[in-house]
Amino acid sequence: MGAPPTPVTAGVPLRPGPGVPPADRALTRPRRRLLAAAAALVALAAVGAGSLLDLRTPAPRPADAPAGEFSATRAYEDVQVIAARSHVAGSPANDQVRAHVEQQLRGLGLETEVQDTVAPEAGQLSGAAGGATLARVRNVVARLPGTDPTGRVFLVAHYDSVQTGPGGNDDAAGTSAILEVARALTTGPRPRNDIVFVLTDAEEACLCGAAAFAASHPLAADGGVVLNLEARGSTGPVIMFETSKNNAKLVDVFGRAAPHPVGTSFAVEIYRALPNDTDFTAFLDQKFVGLNSAYIDGGAIYHTPLDTPAAMDRSSLQQHGDNALGLAREFGRTDLTDLRSGYDATYFPVPRGLVRYPGWLVLPLALLAVLAVAALGWLTRRSGRASTGQLAAGFGLALGPIVAAPVAAQLLWLAITAIRPGYAELLDPYRPIWYRMAVLALAAAILFTWYALVRRRIGPAALAVGGLAWLALLGVLLAVAVPGGAYLTTLPALAGALGGLVALRTRQTGPWPVVAVTAAAAVGVVILLPTVVLLFPALGMAMGGVAALVAVLLGLTALPVVDLLHPQAGGQRGLVALRARRLAALPAGAAALAAVVLAGVGLAVDRFDAAHPAPTHLMYALDAGTGQARWLSHETDPQPWTDGYVDGVASVADDFPGLGDAELRAGPAQAANLPAPKLDVLADTSAGGERTLRLRLTPQRAVRLATLHVDTATATVVRAEVAGRPVPVEPRAGRWGFGLVFHAPPPEGVEVTLTLRPIAAQVALRAMDASDGLDALPGFRPRPPAVGVVGSHSSEMLAVARTYPL
Ligand SMILES: [Zn+2]
């Protein structure tokens, strides 16, 4: 072992003057240290508060705000009309919403039309639930012609809702915001570029409306800039979470033209890893560039009956509209001919702005951070504050909290969901704040406990350098794998290393070492605290471990400040040391206690009741051929209400291929007197070993979708056409090896032409359709008040199927 370790901030306490008797030293030093700690923590808290206040949403503007401004109060009037009831694509309620939207745009004097067509899913994405997916869509498209256009700006939102809720936020927010932006734009001077307002249909079903517009609308032929407006919750800041590739110029416009620019290049990377999709996806593989924005907090109501206008935080609507209007104006005057840069930007919010730098700087910065931390380690050793062994141990041990905090956060959530199983079906709890704070307290408890345990042996300097080393290394890893997220660890590591170097090189008796390490930690706070706060709603409590990880990284950047809460290393002896060590256990104990209390408060406060029901998933499937019916649920561990319907596990892939091949909970049900869709043969011809069937699939009741599958043991599908357009014939797994799903089928039915190579004498086809709502079914008992509906595309679905041998 080398010299006894002294912390980076070793000199903070006053050197006792010659007149101070030895007995007083121990008292003077801790007091000075605590004072420095308090000052540093107050400074960091102020910086943190500033960062978080900057994420606040703006107050909604009143109805009498100037016509050229965005007023959430005016927009909210449209929200109330649009989200008066559920309006799924193809429903009469959706016709009314479309009529309202069309009328509003026409009322502004805009050239307005309805694009009425059949379109496939964007990029033929999943097809997982049954096969090739299409929809009949009716997009509302309006144009504000530019004075001297260099291109087109598209403001996009979807006006349809899910079947389970009125879509007060998703996406009446986006639709109404666009109507209000259109109002504002038509009152001022005309923009240079064309502005096109695109209110799409069937986003919830298959992104088919956006796909139809992007692929075949004349106004889309030359591409342009797309601004897509979404909501996946009811509140919180509007986050610009997705961009087209090579986004540097777009992000630059976003940073200067959006009044409240909240967006991070890290969000883009997270979003790519999530199984979500919006209309924006439909534009990405076409000749468009653009930005995708949404507010996402309050996710508990997402896609549920609770997503009502009343649930909307109108401040979020104001921010959505402010940003959309600012961006529309800026893109309306910018030369749009060359908006693609050669690279992506790194960007993140800071108080009063958006930091951005080109992506090609990411790796050099990451390597610079590694060099800076290495230099700090070298100087730390040379100054005798840590031995090589201690530095190595500090590096190894710093991995402890980095691993332990996320694991503990996940275990905490497992424990909470074991106590309250209903959480499993929610994106986020109704009142997640207590659990979020519990996770942060838990991360703090782990960091403080770890620090109190290893600090005396390894020394504060080696631990601080070890923590920074992990941040710098993570920065290099991220720079290679997830470049948009590298700034999260690179910049705090770089700042920490520079702060440490300054602290080591300045006079140890003055205030500068503390100022330097506090300033460095402030960089970590500015970058990582908003990240933690935005990660919680983005990923939900089920992935709270990610926020815990970032919180611990933040803690590691602040270790020299945390150290001030501890007695000076190597100083005290005897009783004073013991007292000091007890004091050091205080932050850890307090944080652990806070974690337990906060989790307990969460459980006590966030109970299920009529206004915050425990969501349940149920659907009903009837085989009209055999007369057999079943209740089905996708809950893996059915809740008490669902348990009244399902008693075992079943695969329905053979009987209801349109419902996908996932394993479901199932139970017997009474057969309802409901007709399966009719399948009429319009023509049946054979030539050259191929049989061509022209069919009409006609639902016999009001349905949301219809599906048709072919038993590929009876015939191979060579070609298929739906409503006159070819669809891919990629085989699916299982008996029904070919399938198609048609959303919003018109009452007169859908024409399907199949070219088959027969294997058996007869080809077997399975037709299914699905409506929404179980209330009228025999044996259905309405949910008690505290039991709700899961926000899923199959919730409350009523499917009827039968086989047609032809
Ligand atoms: Zn949605």
mmCIF file of C-alpha atoms and ligand atoms in Angstrom, residues 158 162 170 203-204 230 302-303, ligand 1:
data_model
loop_
_atom_site.group_PDB
_atom_site.id
_atom_site.type_symbol
_atom_site.label_atom_id
_atom_site.label_comp_id
_atom_site.label_asym_id
_atom_site.label_seq_id
_atom_site.Cartn_x
_atom_site.Cartn_y
_atom_site.Cartn_z
ATOM 1 C CA HIS A 158 -54.242 10.468 -37.336
ATOM 2 C CA VAL A 162 -58.674 2.651 -31.084
ATOM 3 C CA ASP A 170 -54.213 9.657 -29.160
ATOM 4 C CA GLU A 203 -53.257 4.487 -38.060
ATOM 5 C CA GLU A 204 -54.324 2.303 -35.169
ATOM 6 C CA GLU A 230 -48.738 11.959 -31.581
ATOM 7 C CA TYR A 302 -53.107 4.926 -23.359
ATOM 8 C CA HIS A 303 -55.574 3.197 -25.709
HETATM 9 ZN ZN ZN B 1 -52.651 4.956 -30.802
#
